[in-house]
Amino acid sequence: MAMTGVLRPGHLQLRVLDIEKSRKFYRDIIGLVETGMDAQGRVYFKAWDERDHNSIILRQADRAGVDFIGFRVLNKLALDRLEQAVQEHGISTERIPAGDLLETGERVRFELPSGHPFEFYAEKTHIGNGLGMLNPRPWGAAADYGIAPTHFDHCLLYGPNLDATRKLFTEVLGFFLVERVLAPNEPIGGKDVAIWLSCSIKTHDIAFVEHAEPGKLHHVSFRMPSGERIQRAADILGMNKVPVDIGPTRHGITRGQTIYAWDPSGNRFETFTGDYEAYPDYEPITWTFDELGYGLDYSLGKLHETFLTVMT
Amino acid sequence: MTEVDGAHTVMILDTGESCVCKGNESVLHALVRARKRIPTGCRGGGCGVCKVEVVAGSYSKRAMSRAHVSETEEAERRVLACCIYPTADLQLRIIGKLQRAVCRPKQAGA
Ligand code: FES
Ligand SMILES: [Fe+2]
């Protein structure tokens, strides 16, 4: 399938309580590549194999959590078309001028039914992955520095109005539903409490859990090249005494191998790999609530209490 | 009187239990190490589940989320256990929200 609309999760701005501490954490422990700092003091990073200038942006704030999530779209025409579709769906949008984020073009911003500021953009400067565009080497030093994920992969967001969020993504923005968790005691096809949505052939580019409080972040996920690299990440977390929530284990949902852990401000992050490939014609997979423990942690079958209660 | 190598005693008034907090570790860290019943989450001052009220004793602190601790609360010593470091023996009460019961299905999805 050619991708002609929304391409991928491109950037996410994270609030941190101590920018210098967080900067060191994301650079030296996660192993992201620092690419800039703007006049507001925001610090920009990319994962080593990403080609655009930035993906994770840190902002010093008095509370943790996520400021906004941005997806890259194919081109300016796709940006205009998506903006119109969102407006026709009854959601108002605003344009944020090019350059507000370093090396990033104009953004179309709106609020999701879950309460999260969400945006599309068509331009971000290509800086490459450091390996060159002509006869490149397969990897370089950055591939081994810290945990060294290859990409910002997805995020899991908590907020209200899950049905409206699914409708927006699947009927307006061109995503498809890959997996879902039913509310307790719901029949198949009944009300969901969690959804995994894709705009690509990944099992998810974004996911949501129904939650009373709007705009909450459950985790930011980083793509790892292999399961062995997840184990290596676990070693690095231990060496640095980083608080770990879950794992290494496998999610039943999406089948991905995972670790959940927390950054110095209490924002949860994930190292992730090994999910299956999903296509838009696939029927969504359903999990019943009583099996959610296996959906979350397939080896223990345990619904860790922090999954539903700890977020920023 | 427990001050050995910068260590202090932390007493949980709710249960009467106490434990030793080493010089450089947070109160939450000490309580978890001693396996005392206290809500534990992100350990970074972001999620708010480890909230306590310090009734007696002094401590130093690091930044904690204003989403969970207002300036007034911080001044009144209602703080996040993962963000405070005793400088004297402490007595505290647990006011955080994470309970065993949170995994009951009816809580899901609120
Ligand atoms: S454990 Fe999250 S704020 Fe202390
Ligand atoms: Fe994830």
Coordinates of C-alpha atoms and ligand atoms in Angstrom, one line a residue:
Chain A
M1 CA 0.0 0.0 0.0
A2 CA 1.4 3.4 -0.9
M3 CA 1.1 5.8 2.1
T4 CA -0.4 9.0 0.9
G5 CA -1.7 10.7 4.0
V6 CA -0.3 10.4 7.5
L7 CA 3.1 8.7 7.5
R8 CA 4.4 8.3 11.1
P9 CA 4.6 9.7 14.6
G10 CA 7.2 12.4 14.0
H11 CA 7.6 14.3 17.2
L12 CA 6.5 14.5 20.8
Q13 CA 7.1 17.3 23.3
L14 CA 7.7 16.0 26.8
R15 CA 7.5 18.1 29.9
V16 CA 10.4 17.5 32.4
L17 CA 11.0 18.8 35.9
D18 CA 14.8 19.3 35.5
I19 CA 16.0 19.9 32.0
E20 CA 19.7 19.3 32.6
K21 CA 19.0 16.0 34.4
S22 CA 16.6 14.9 31.7
R23 CA 18.9 16.0 28.9
K24 CA 21.7 13.8 30.3
F25 CA 19.2 10.9 30.7
Y26 CA 17.9 11.0 27.2
R27 CA 21.3 11.5 25.7
D28 CA 23.5 9.2 27.7
I29 CA 21.1 6.5 29.0
I30 CA 18.5 6.3 26.4
G31 CA 21.1 7.1 23.8
L32 CA 19.2 9.7 21.7
V33 CA 21.2 12.1 19.5
E34 CA 21.0 15.7 20.7
T35 CA 20.3 18.0 17.7
G36 CA 19.6 21.4 19.1
M37 CA 18.3 23.8 21.7
D38 CA 15.9 26.7 20.9
A39 CA 15.5 30.2 22.3
Q40 CA 12.9 28.9 24.8
G41 CA 15.4 26.4 26.1
R42 CA 13.7 23.4 24.7
V43 CA 16.2 20.6 23.9
Y44 CA 15.8 18.5 20.7
F45 CA 16.7 14.9 20.1
K46 CA 16.4 12.2 17.5
A47 CA 16.9 8.5 17.6
W48 CA 20.0 7.5 15.7
D49 CA 18.3 5.9 12.7
E50 CA 15.8 8.7 12.2
R51 CA 16.6 11.0 9.4
D52 CA 14.6 14.1 10.4
H53 CA 16.1 16.8 12.6
N54 CA 14.1 15.9 15.7
S55 CA 11.6 13.6 17.3
I56 CA 11.7 14.0 21.1
I57 CA 11.6 17.6 22.4
L58 CA 12.1 18.3 26.1
R59 CA 10.6 21.3 27.8
Q60 CA 11.3 22.3 31.4
A61 CA 7.9 22.7 33.2
D62 CA 6.5 22.5 36.7
R63 CA 4.7 19.2 35.9
A64 CA 5.5 16.1 33.9
G65 CA 3.5 14.8 30.9
V66 CA 3.1 15.4 27.2
D67 CA 2.6 18.9 25.6
F68 CA 1.7 17.6 22.1
I69 CA 2.2 14.8 19.6
G70 CA 2.9 15.5 15.9
F71 CA 2.6 13.1 12.9
R72 CA 4.4 13.7 9.7
V73 CA 2.2 13.7 6.6
L74 CA 3.3 13.1 3.0
N75 CA 3.3 16.7 1.7
K76 CA 1.6 20.1 1.9
L77 CA -1.4 18.8 -0.1
A78 CA -2.0 16.0 2.4
L79 CA -1.6 18.6 5.2
D80 CA -4.3 20.8 3.6
R81 CA -6.6 17.8 3.0
L82 CA -6.3 16.5 6.6
E83 CA -6.9 20.0 8.0
Q84 CA -10.1 20.3 6.0
A85 CA -11.3 16.8 6.9
V86 CA -10.7 17.5 10.6
Q87 CA -12.6 20.8 10.4
E88 CA -15.5 19.1 8.5
H89 CA -15.6 16.5 11.3
G90 CA -16.4 19.4 13.6
I91 CA -13.0 20.0 15.3
S92 CA -11.4 23.4 15.0
T93 CA -7.8 23.6 14.0
E94 CA -5.1 26.2 14.2
R95 CA -1.9 26.7 12.2
I96 CA 1.4 27.1 14.0
P97 CA 4.0 28.9 11.9
A98 CA 7.1 27.2 10.5
G99 CA 10.1 27.6 12.7
D100 CA 8.2 27.5 16.0
L101 CA 9.9 24.1 16.4
L102 CA 13.4 24.0 15.1
E103 CA 13.8 22.8 11.5
T104 CA 10.1 22.1 11.3
G105 CA 7.5 23.5 8.9
E106 CA 4.0 24.8 9.5
R107 CA 1.9 22.6 11.8
V108 CA -1.9 22.0 11.9
R109 CA -2.9 21.7 15.5
F110 CA -6.1 20.5 17.0
E111 CA -7.3 18.8 20.2
L112 CA -8.2 15.1 20.2
P113 CA -11.4 14.0 22.0
S114 CA -9.0 12.5 24.6
G115 CA -7.8 16.0 25.4
H116 CA -4.4 15.8 23.8
P117 CA -3.0 18.5 21.6
F118 CA -2.3 16.7 18.3
E119 CA -0.7 18.0 15.1
F120 CA 0.3 17.3 11.5
Y121 CA 3.2 18.7 9.6
A122 CA 4.7 18.1 6.2
E123 CA 8.2 19.4 6.6
K124 CA 11.1 18.8 8.9
T125 CA 14.7 19.1 7.8
H126 CA 16.4 15.9 6.7
I127 CA 19.7 15.6 8.6
G128 CA 20.2 11.9 8.0
N129 CA 21.3 9.1 10.3
G130 CA 25.0 9.8 10.0
L131 CA 25.6 6.9 7.6
G132 CA 25.3 8.9 4.4
M133 CA 23.0 8.5 1.4
L134 CA 25.5 6.9 -1.0
N135 CA 26.8 3.4 -0.3
P136 CA 26.2 3.8 3.4
R137 CA 27.7 1.6 6.2
P138 CA 25.0 -0.4 8.1
W139 CA 25.6 1.2 11.4
G140 CA 27.9 3.6 13.3
A141 CA 28.9 4.5 16.9
A142 CA 25.5 6.0 17.7
A143 CA 23.9 2.5 17.3
D144 CA 25.7 1.3 20.4
Y145 CA 25.6 4.5 22.6
G146 CA 23.3 4.0 25.6
I147 CA 20.1 2.0 25.0
A148 CA 20.3 3.3 21.4
P149 CA 16.7 2.8 20.0
T150 CA 16.4 3.3 16.3
H151 CA 13.1 5.3 16.3
F152 CA 10.5 7.1 18.3
D153 CA 7.8 4.4 17.6
H154 CA 4.5 5.3 19.2
C155 CA 2.9 6.6 22.4
L156 CA 0.1 5.4 24.6
L157 CA -2.3 8.1 25.8
Y158 CA -4.9 8.1 28.5
G159 CA -8.1 10.3 28.3
P160 CA -11.9 10.3 27.9
N161 CA -14.1 9.8 24.8
L162 CA -12.4 6.7 23.5
D163 CA -15.2 6.0 21.0
A164 CA -14.9 9.5 19.5
T165 CA -11.1 9.1 19.3
R166 CA -11.4 5.8 17.4
K167 CA -14.0 7.4 15.0
L168 CA -11.7 10.3 14.3
F169 CA -8.7 8.2 13.6
T170 CA -10.4 5.5 11.6
E171 CA -13.0 7.5 9.7
V172 CA -11.2 10.9 9.2
L173 CA -7.4 10.5 9.6
G174 CA -6.9 7.3 7.7
F175 CA -5.8 5.0 10.5
F176 CA -7.1 1.5 11.1
L177 CA -7.9 -0.4 14.3
V178 CA -5.4 -3.2 15.0
E179 CA -6.3 -4.4 18.5
R180 CA -8.8 -3.5 21.2
V181 CA -9.5 -4.4 24.8
L182 CA -13.2 -4.7 25.7
A183 CA -14.6 -3.2 28.9
P184 CA -15.3 -5.7 31.7
N185 CA -18.1 -8.1 30.9
E186 CA -18.7 -6.6 27.4
P187 CA -19.7 -8.9 24.6
I188 CA -17.4 -9.1 21.5
G189 CA -18.0 -5.9 19.5
G190 CA -19.0 -4.0 22.7
K191 CA -17.5 -1.0 24.4
D192 CA -13.7 -0.7 24.3
V193 CA -11.4 0.5 27.1
A194 CA -8.3 0.5 25.0
I195 CA -7.4 0.7 21.2
W196 CA -4.2 0.3 19.1
L197 CA -4.3 2.3 15.9
S198 CA -2.0 2.1 12.9
C199 CA -1.3 4.4 9.9
S200 CA 1.4 2.1 8.5
I201 CA 2.2 -1.6 8.8
K202 CA 3.2 -1.3 12.4
T203 CA 0.8 -2.7 15.0
H204 CA 0.4 0.8 16.3
D205 CA 1.5 4.3 15.7
I206 CA -0.6 5.5 18.6
A207 CA -2.8 3.9 21.2
F208 CA -5.4 5.1 23.7
V209 CA -6.9 3.9 27.0
E210 CA -10.2 5.3 28.3
H211 CA -9.5 7.4 31.4
A212 CA -11.5 10.1 33.2
E213 CA -8.7 12.7 33.2
P214 CA -7.9 14.2 29.8
G215 CA -4.5 14.7 28.2
K216 CA -2.5 12.1 30.2
L217 CA 0.6 10.3 29.0
H218 CA 1.1 6.6 29.7
H219 CA 4.3 6.1 27.8
V220 CA 6.5 7.2 25.0
S221 CA 7.9 4.2 23.1
F222 CA 11.2 3.7 21.4
R223 CA 11.8 1.0 18.7
M224 CA 14.6 -1.4 19.3
P225 CA 16.2 -3.5 16.6
S226 CA 15.9 -6.9 18.4
G227 CA 14.9 -8.8 21.5
E228 CA 18.6 -9.1 22.5
R229 CA 18.8 -5.3 22.4
I230 CA 15.8 -5.2 24.8
Q231 CA 17.8 -7.4 27.2
R232 CA 20.8 -5.1 26.8
A233 CA 18.5 -2.1 27.6
A234 CA 17.4 -3.9 30.8
D235 CA 21.1 -4.2 31.7
I236 CA 21.7 -0.5 31.1
L237 CA 18.6 0.4 33.2
G238 CA 20.0 -1.7 36.0
M239 CA 23.5 -0.3 35.8
N240 CA 22.0 3.2 36.1
K241 CA 19.4 2.4 38.7
V242 CA 16.6 3.6 36.5
P243 CA 13.2 2.6 38.0
V244 CA 11.6 -0.2 35.9
D245 CA 7.9 -0.7 35.9
I246 CA 7.5 -3.9 33.8
G247 CA 9.7 -6.3 32.0
P248 CA 11.6 -7.4 30.0
T249 CA 8.5 -9.3 28.9
R250 CA 6.2 -9.7 25.9
H251 CA 2.9 -7.9 25.5
G252 CA 0.2 -10.3 24.4
I253 CA -1.3 -7.3 22.7
T254 CA 0.7 -6.7 19.5
R255 CA 3.1 -9.5 20.6
G256 CA 5.9 -6.9 21.1
Q257 CA 8.8 -7.4 23.4
T258 CA 9.0 -4.7 26.0
I259 CA 10.3 -2.9 29.0
Y260 CA 8.4 -0.1 30.7
A261 CA 10.5 2.3 32.9
W262 CA 10.5 5.9 34.1
D263 CA 12.5 8.9 33.2
P264 CA 13.8 11.3 35.9
S265 CA 10.5 13.3 35.8
G266 CA 8.3 10.2 36.1
N267 CA 7.3 10.0 32.4
R268 CA 7.1 6.4 31.5
F269 CA 9.0 5.2 28.4
E270 CA 9.2 1.9 26.6
T271 CA 11.7 0.0 24.7
F272 CA 9.9 -2.1 22.1
T273 CA 10.4 -4.6 19.3
G274 CA 9.1 -7.7 17.6
D275 CA 5.5 -6.9 17.0
Y276 CA 3.8 -8.4 13.9
E277 CA 3.0 -6.5 10.7
A278 CA -0.5 -5.2 10.3
Y279 CA -2.4 -4.2 7.2
P280 CA -5.5 -2.1 6.8
D281 CA -7.6 -5.1 5.6
Y282 CA -6.8 -7.1 8.8
E283 CA -9.7 -7.8 11.2
P284 CA -9.0 -6.1 14.6
I285 CA -7.9 -8.5 17.4
T286 CA -10.0 -8.4 20.5
W287 CA -8.9 -8.9 24.1
T288 CA -11.4 -9.5 26.9
F289 CA -10.8 -7.5 30.1
D290 CA -10.3 -10.6 32.2
E291 CA -7.3 -11.5 30.0
L292 CA -5.8 -8.1 30.0
G293 CA -3.0 -9.3 32.4
Y294 CA -1.8 -11.5 29.5
G295 CA -2.3 -8.7 27.1
L296 CA 0.0 -6.5 29.1
D297 CA 2.6 -9.1 30.4
Y298 CA 2.3 -12.4 28.6
S299 CA 4.8 -14.3 30.8
L300 CA 3.3 -13.4 34.1
G301 CA -0.3 -12.9 33.0
K302 CA -0.4 -10.0 35.5
L303 CA -2.3 -6.8 35.3
H304 CA 0.3 -4.7 37.0
E305 CA -1.5 -2.2 39.2
T306 CA 0.7 0.7 37.9
F307 CA -0.7 0.1 34.4
L308 CA -4.0 1.7 35.2
T309 CA -2.9 4.1 37.9
V310 CA 0.5 5.6 37.2
M311 CA 0.8 8.1 34.4
T312 CA 1.8 11.8 33.9
Chain B
M1 CA 20.2 9.4 67.5
T2 CA 20.0 7.2 64.5
E3 CA 22.3 9.5 62.6
V4 CA 25.0 7.1 61.4
D5 CA 26.7 8.0 58.1
G6 CA 23.9 10.4 57.3
A7 CA 21.2 7.9 57.9
H8 CA 17.9 8.8 59.5
T9 CA 14.8 6.9 60.7
V10 CA 11.5 7.3 58.9
M11 CA 8.4 6.3 60.8
I12 CA 5.0 5.7 59.1
L13 CA 2.4 6.8 61.6
D14 CA -0.4 4.9 59.7
T15 CA 1.2 1.6 60.6
G16 CA 3.7 2.4 63.3
E17 CA 6.5 0.8 61.2
S18 CA 9.8 2.5 60.7
C19 CA 12.9 2.0 58.6
V20 CA 16.3 3.5 58.0
C21 CA 16.8 6.0 55.2
K22 CA 20.5 6.2 54.0
G23 CA 22.1 9.6 53.4
N24 CA 21.5 9.9 49.7
E25 CA 18.3 8.0 49.2
S26 CA 14.8 9.3 48.9
V27 CA 12.2 8.4 51.6
L28 CA 10.3 6.4 49.0
H29 CA 13.4 4.5 48.1
A30 CA 14.0 3.6 51.8
L31 CA 10.5 2.5 52.4
V32 CA 10.5 0.3 49.3
R33 CA 13.8 -1.2 50.2
A34 CA 12.4 -2.0 53.7
R35 CA 9.3 -3.3 52.0
K36 CA 6.9 -1.0 53.9
R37 CA 3.4 -0.6 52.6
I38 CA 3.6 2.6 50.6
P39 CA 2.3 3.4 47.1
T40 CA 5.0 3.3 44.5
G41 CA 5.0 4.6 41.0
C42 CA 7.3 6.6 38.8
R43 CA 9.8 7.5 41.5
G44 CA 10.5 10.8 39.6
G45 CA 8.0 13.2 41.1
G46 CA 5.6 13.0 38.1
C47 CA 2.7 10.7 38.9
G48 CA 1.8 11.7 42.4
V49 CA 1.0 8.3 43.9
C50 CA 3.6 8.4 46.7
K51 CA 2.2 11.5 48.4
V52 CA 2.9 11.8 52.1
E53 CA 2.4 14.3 54.9
V54 CA 5.5 14.9 56.9
V55 CA 4.4 15.4 60.5
A56 CA 7.8 15.8 62.2
G57 CA 11.4 16.1 61.0
S58 CA 13.2 18.0 58.3
Y59 CA 14.2 17.1 54.7
S60 CA 15.7 18.5 51.5
K61 CA 13.7 18.1 48.3
R62 CA 13.9 18.1 44.5
A63 CA 11.3 19.4 42.0
M64 CA 8.0 17.6 42.1
S65 CA 5.0 17.9 39.8
R66 CA 2.6 20.8 40.4
A67 CA -0.1 18.6 39.0
H68 CA 0.1 16.7 42.3
V69 CA 1.6 19.1 44.9
S70 CA 0.6 22.7 45.0
E71 CA 2.9 25.4 46.4
T72 CA 0.7 25.5 49.5
E73 CA 0.8 21.8 50.0
E74 CA 4.6 21.8 49.5
A75 CA 4.9 24.5 52.2
E76 CA 2.6 22.5 54.4
R77 CA 4.8 19.5 54.0
R78 CA 2.4 17.4 51.9
V79 CA 5.0 16.2 49.4
L80 CA 6.1 13.3 47.2
A81 CA 8.1 10.7 49.1
C82 CA 10.2 10.0 46.0
C83 CA 11.4 13.6 46.0
I84 CA 12.4 14.2 49.6
Y85 CA 15.6 13.3 51.5
P86 CA 15.7 13.3 55.3
T87 CA 18.0 15.7 57.1
A88 CA 16.6 14.5 60.5
D89 CA 14.4 11.6 61.6
L90 CA 11.0 11.8 60.0
Q91 CA 7.4 10.9 61.0
L92 CA 4.9 10.8 58.1
R93 CA 1.4 9.8 57.1
I94 CA 0.7 8.2 53.7
I95 CA -1.9 10.2 51.6
G96 CA -1.0 8.8 48.1
K97 CA -3.7 7.1 46.0
L98 CA -2.2 3.8 44.7
Q99 CA -4.0 0.9 46.5
R100 CA -4.1 -2.8 46.0
A101 CA -7.7 -2.3 44.9
V102 CA -6.8 -0.4 41.8
C103 CA -6.7 -3.6 39.7
R104 CA -10.4 -4.3 40.3
P105 CA -12.1 -4.4 36.9
K106 CA -14.7 -1.7 37.7
Q107 CA -11.9 0.8 38.1
A108 CA -10.7 0.3 34.6
G109 CA -11.3 3.0 32.2
A110 CA -13.1 5.0 34.8
Ligands
FES1 S1 6.3 7.6 42.7 FE1 5.5 9.0 41.2 S2 5.6 10.9 42.2 FE2 6.6 9.6 43.6
FE2 FE 3.9 0.8 23.8

